[in-house]
Short mmCIF file of C-alpha atoms in Angstrom, two decimals:
data_model
loop_
_atom_site.label_atom_id
_atom_site.label_comp_id
_atom_site.label_asym_id
_atom_site.label_seq_id
_atom_site.Cartn_x
_atom_site.Cartn_y
_atom_site.Cartn_z
CA UNK A 1 -15.02 0.15 -5.76
CA UNK A 2 -13.28 -2.11 -3.19
CA UNK A 3 -11.86 -5.02 -5.32
CA UNK A 4 -11.63 -8.81 -3.58
CA UNK A 5 -11.11 -11.21 -5.55
CA UNK A 6 -6.73 -12.19 -5.00
CA UNK A 7 -5.59 -14.58 -7.80
CA UNK A 8 -2.12 -14.82 -7.13
CA UNK A 9 -0.90 -17.55 -9.88
CA UNK A 10 -3.19 -15.03 -12.52
CA UNK A 11 -5.94 -18.44 -13.92
CA UNK A 12 -9.18 -16.46 -13.87
CA UNK A 13 -8.74 -12.74 -15.71
CA UNK A 14 -9.09 -9.78 -14.32
CA UNK A 15 -10.62 -7.65 -17.56
CA UNK A 16 -13.02 -10.92 -17.25
CA UNK A 17 -13.92 -10.08 -13.44
CA UNK A 18 -13.53 -5.95 -13.58
CA UNK A 19 -13.86 -5.80 -17.13
CA UNK A 20 -15.37 -2.05 -16.06
CA UNK A 21 -11.85 -0.78 -15.46
CA UNK A 22 -11.68 -1.31 -18.84
CA UNK A 23 -12.63 2.35 -18.97
CA UNK A 24 -9.32 4.26 -17.02
CA UNK A 25 -7.84 5.53 -19.60
CA UNK A 26 -4.24 4.05 -18.11
CA UNK A 27 -5.80 0.53 -17.86
CA UNK A 28 -7.33 0.25 -20.96
CA UNK A 29 -4.32 1.38 -22.68
CA UNK A 30 -2.54 -1.35 -21.71
CA UNK A 31 -5.44 -3.77 -22.18
CA UNK A 32 -5.26 -2.29 -25.90
CA UNK A 33 -1.31 -2.64 -25.66
CA UNK A 34 -1.56 -7.12 -25.09
CA UNK A 35 -0.86 -8.90 -28.13
CA UNK A 36 -1.97 -11.84 -25.91
CA UNK A 37 -5.60 -13.15 -27.61
CA UNK A 38 -6.33 -13.78 -23.47
CA UNK A 39 -4.53 -11.14 -22.48
CA UNK A 40 -2.79 -12.24 -19.70
CA UNK A 41 0.14 -9.51 -19.35
CA UNK A 42 -2.03 -6.98 -18.77
CA UNK A 43 -4.47 -9.20 -16.58
CA UNK A 44 -0.84 -10.78 -15.03
CA UNK A 45 -0.41 -6.69 -14.52
CA UNK A 46 -3.72 -6.13 -12.89
CA UNK A 47 -3.47 -9.11 -10.91
CA UNK A 48 -0.13 -7.40 -8.84
CA UNK A 49 -1.37 -4.38 -8.59
CA UNK A 50 -4.50 -5.68 -6.44
CA UNK A 51 -2.01 -7.88 -4.97
CA UNK A 52 0.49 -5.03 -3.13
CA UNK A 53 -2.19 -2.42 -3.22
CA UNK A 54 -4.77 -3.78 -1.15
CA UNK A 55 -4.06 -3.69 2.59
CA UNK A 56 -6.25 -7.39 2.61
CA UNK A 57 -4.25 -9.52 0.44
CA UNK A 58 -1.51 -11.49 2.18
CA UNK A 59 1.93 -10.39 0.58
CA UNK A 60 0.91 -5.94 1.18
CA UNK A 61 3.35 -5.83 4.08
CA UNK A 62 5.94 -7.91 2.37
CA UNK A 63 8.48 -5.88 2.09
CA UNK A 64 9.95 -6.34 -1.44
CA UNK A 65 5.92 -7.05 -3.07
CA UNK A 66 6.91 -5.77 -6.16
CA UNK A 67 9.81 -7.94 -7.05
CA UNK A 68 7.86 -10.98 -6.10
CA UNK A 69 4.78 -10.42 -9.21
CA UNK A 70 7.99 -10.67 -11.90
CA UNK A 71 8.35 -13.74 -13.17
CA UNK A 72 4.75 -14.65 -12.10
CA UNK A 73 2.12 -11.92 -13.01
CA UNK A 74 4.39 -10.21 -14.29
CA UNK A 75 7.54 -10.61 -17.70
CA UNK A 76 11.21 -11.05 -15.05
CA UNK A 77 12.28 -7.43 -16.56
CA UNK A 78 8.74 -5.72 -16.06
CA UNK A 79 10.25 -1.95 -14.86
CA UNK A 80 7.56 -1.12 -11.97
CA UNK A 81 9.74 2.41 -11.82
CA UNK A 82 8.89 3.80 -14.91
CA UNK A 83 5.89 6.15 -15.59
CA UNK A 84 3.88 4.53 -16.74
CA UNK A 85 4.03 1.94 -14.44
CA UNK A 86 3.33 4.76 -11.41
CA UNK A 87 0.68 5.92 -13.75
CA UNK A 88 -0.80 2.54 -13.32
CA UNK A 89 -0.43 1.85 -9.52
CA UNK A 90 -2.20 5.80 -8.56
CA UNK A 91 -5.08 5.40 -10.89
CA UNK A 92 -5.48 1.42 -9.43
CA UNK A 93 -5.27 3.29 -5.88
CA UNK A 94 -7.15 6.75 -7.09
CA UNK A 95 -10.05 4.19 -8.76
CA UNK A 96 -9.89 1.94 -6.31
CA UNK A 97 -10.18 3.11 -2.97
CA UNK A 98 -11.60 6.16 -0.45
CA UNK A 99 -10.27 8.55 0.78
CA UNK A 100 -10.29 7.62 4.21
CA UNK A 101 -8.14 4.30 2.99
CA UNK A 102 -5.73 6.28 1.34
CA UNK A 103 -5.01 8.08 4.00
CA UNK A 104 -5.06 4.52 6.25
CA UNK A 105 -2.65 3.39 3.84
CA UNK A 106 -0.20 7.23 3.77
CA UNK A 107 -0.06 6.39 7.02
CA UNK A 108 0.83 3.22 6.95
CA UNK A 109 3.81 4.43 4.85
CA UNK A 110 5.27 6.70 7.07
CA UNK A 111 4.57 5.21 10.45
CA UNK A 112 6.94 1.49 8.87
CA UNK A 113 9.35 4.76 8.20
CA UNK A 114 9.28 6.71 10.86
CA UNK A 115 9.37 3.25 12.93
CA UNK A 116 12.64 1.70 11.00
CA UNK A 117 13.83 5.04 11.56
CA UNK A 118 13.34 4.61 15.30
CA UNK A 119 15.32 0.97 15.38
CA UNK A 120 18.16 2.86 13.38
CA UNK A 121 18.35 5.70 16.34
CA UNK A 122 18.84 2.26 19.25
CA UNK A 123 22.09 3.59 19.95
CA UNK A 124 21.81 7.25 20.54
CA UNK A 125 20.95 6.67 23.89
CA UNK A 126 24.29 4.98 24.91
CA UNK A 127 26.00 7.97 23.30
CA UNK A 128 24.59 9.99 25.33
CA UNK A 129 26.11 7.93 28.42
CA UNK A 130 29.73 7.14 27.15
CA UNK A 131 30.55 10.38 25.50
CA UNK A 132 32.92 11.70 27.73
CA UNK A 133 32.50 15.08 26.05
CA UNK A 134 31.37 17.61 27.09
CA UNK A 135 30.52 20.00 24.52
CA UNK A 136 29.67 16.79 22.52
CA UNK A 137 27.43 15.50 25.21
CA UNK A 138 24.83 18.75 25.10
CA UNK A 139 25.03 17.84 21.43
CA UNK A 140 23.90 14.28 22.32
CA UNK A 141 21.24 15.41 24.90
CA UNK A 142 19.93 17.86 22.05
CA UNK A 143 19.37 15.36 19.40
CA UNK A 144 17.94 12.68 22.39
CA UNK A 145 15.05 15.38 23.17
CA UNK A 146 15.07 15.86 19.52
CA UNK A 147 14.08 11.76 19.37
CA UNK A 148 11.84 11.84 22.05
CA UNK A 149 9.66 14.30 20.08
CA UNK A 150 9.37 12.65 17.39
CA UNK A 151 8.74 9.63 19.95
CA UNK A 152 5.55 11.62 20.97
CA UNK A 153 3.80 12.37 17.77
CA UNK A 154 4.43 8.78 16.37
CA UNK A 155 2.01 8.36 19.10
CA UNK A 156 0.28 10.91 17.96
CA UNK A 157 0.36 9.07 14.25
CA UNK A 158 -0.52 5.54 15.92
CA UNK A 159 -3.45 7.73 17.05
CA UNK A 160 -5.04 8.60 14.00
CA UNK A 161 -4.24 5.41 11.94
CA UNK A 162 -6.58 4.21 14.69
CA UNK A 163 -9.13 6.90 14.11
CA UNK A 164 -8.58 6.67 9.94
CA UNK A 165 -9.09 2.59 10.10
CA UNK A 166 -11.92 2.93 12.71
CA UNK A 167 -14.10 5.30 9.20
CA UNK A 168 -12.33 2.09 7.17
CA UNK A 169 -14.13 0.10 9.37
CA UNK A 170 -16.99 1.22 9.67
CA UNK A 171 -17.36 2.18 5.94
CA UNK A 172 -16.52 -1.68 4.71
CA UNK A 173 -19.24 -2.41 7.36
CA UNK A 174 -21.80 -0.24 5.29
CA UNK A 175 -20.97 -1.63 2.32
CA UNK A 176 -21.05 -4.78 3.23
CA UNK A 177 -24.51 -3.62 4.48
CA UNK A 178 -25.48 -2.14 1.93
CA UNK A 179 -24.96 -4.97 -0.55
CA UNK A 180 -26.50 -7.29 1.34
CA UNK A 181 -29.93 -4.77 1.03
CA UNK A 182 -29.83 -4.62 -2.60
CA UNK A 183 -29.69 -8.70 -3.18
CA UNK A 184 -32.23 -8.76 -0.77
CA UNK A 185 -33.76 -6.38 -2.80
CA UNK A 186 -33.53 -8.30 -6.19
CA UNK A 187 -30.95 -5.76 -7.55
#
């Protein structure tokens, strides 16, 4: 199921736009437990999920994306680490994304973590050059070789990422064609 609407202001009810998601038990529990007549809090949680998890969202890559939803879409003390929140995240990903999209997101996370690690190792080559202890230098050279292997494997991951991204784009194109065809047929 492709969710394309983003409402960072929580002006539209998520539940009015995507009522079928109330069929998912964790989402239904969220909805049912919202005591507000207009279900604004649960709608805000769902908008936050959409904005934080959808790759087309402008805040998808923000490192503090879950925090910026607090006080705006969800209560300031909302706990995104709670078991209930983690279940909502898991279900949202499982229901709204294809396997290719989930694979792409996982590769994206892996590449970001790998990039962060590689940046943290920037002084490794300098340490090899500056080392005067033979034993230490040999250990550092061994680390450099392992580091170079990581770089090579990262490039392979990037190739895999690009392949999966093409699959996702092909799925989206096919999906748009199917929607266009069904619209043309009056379905």
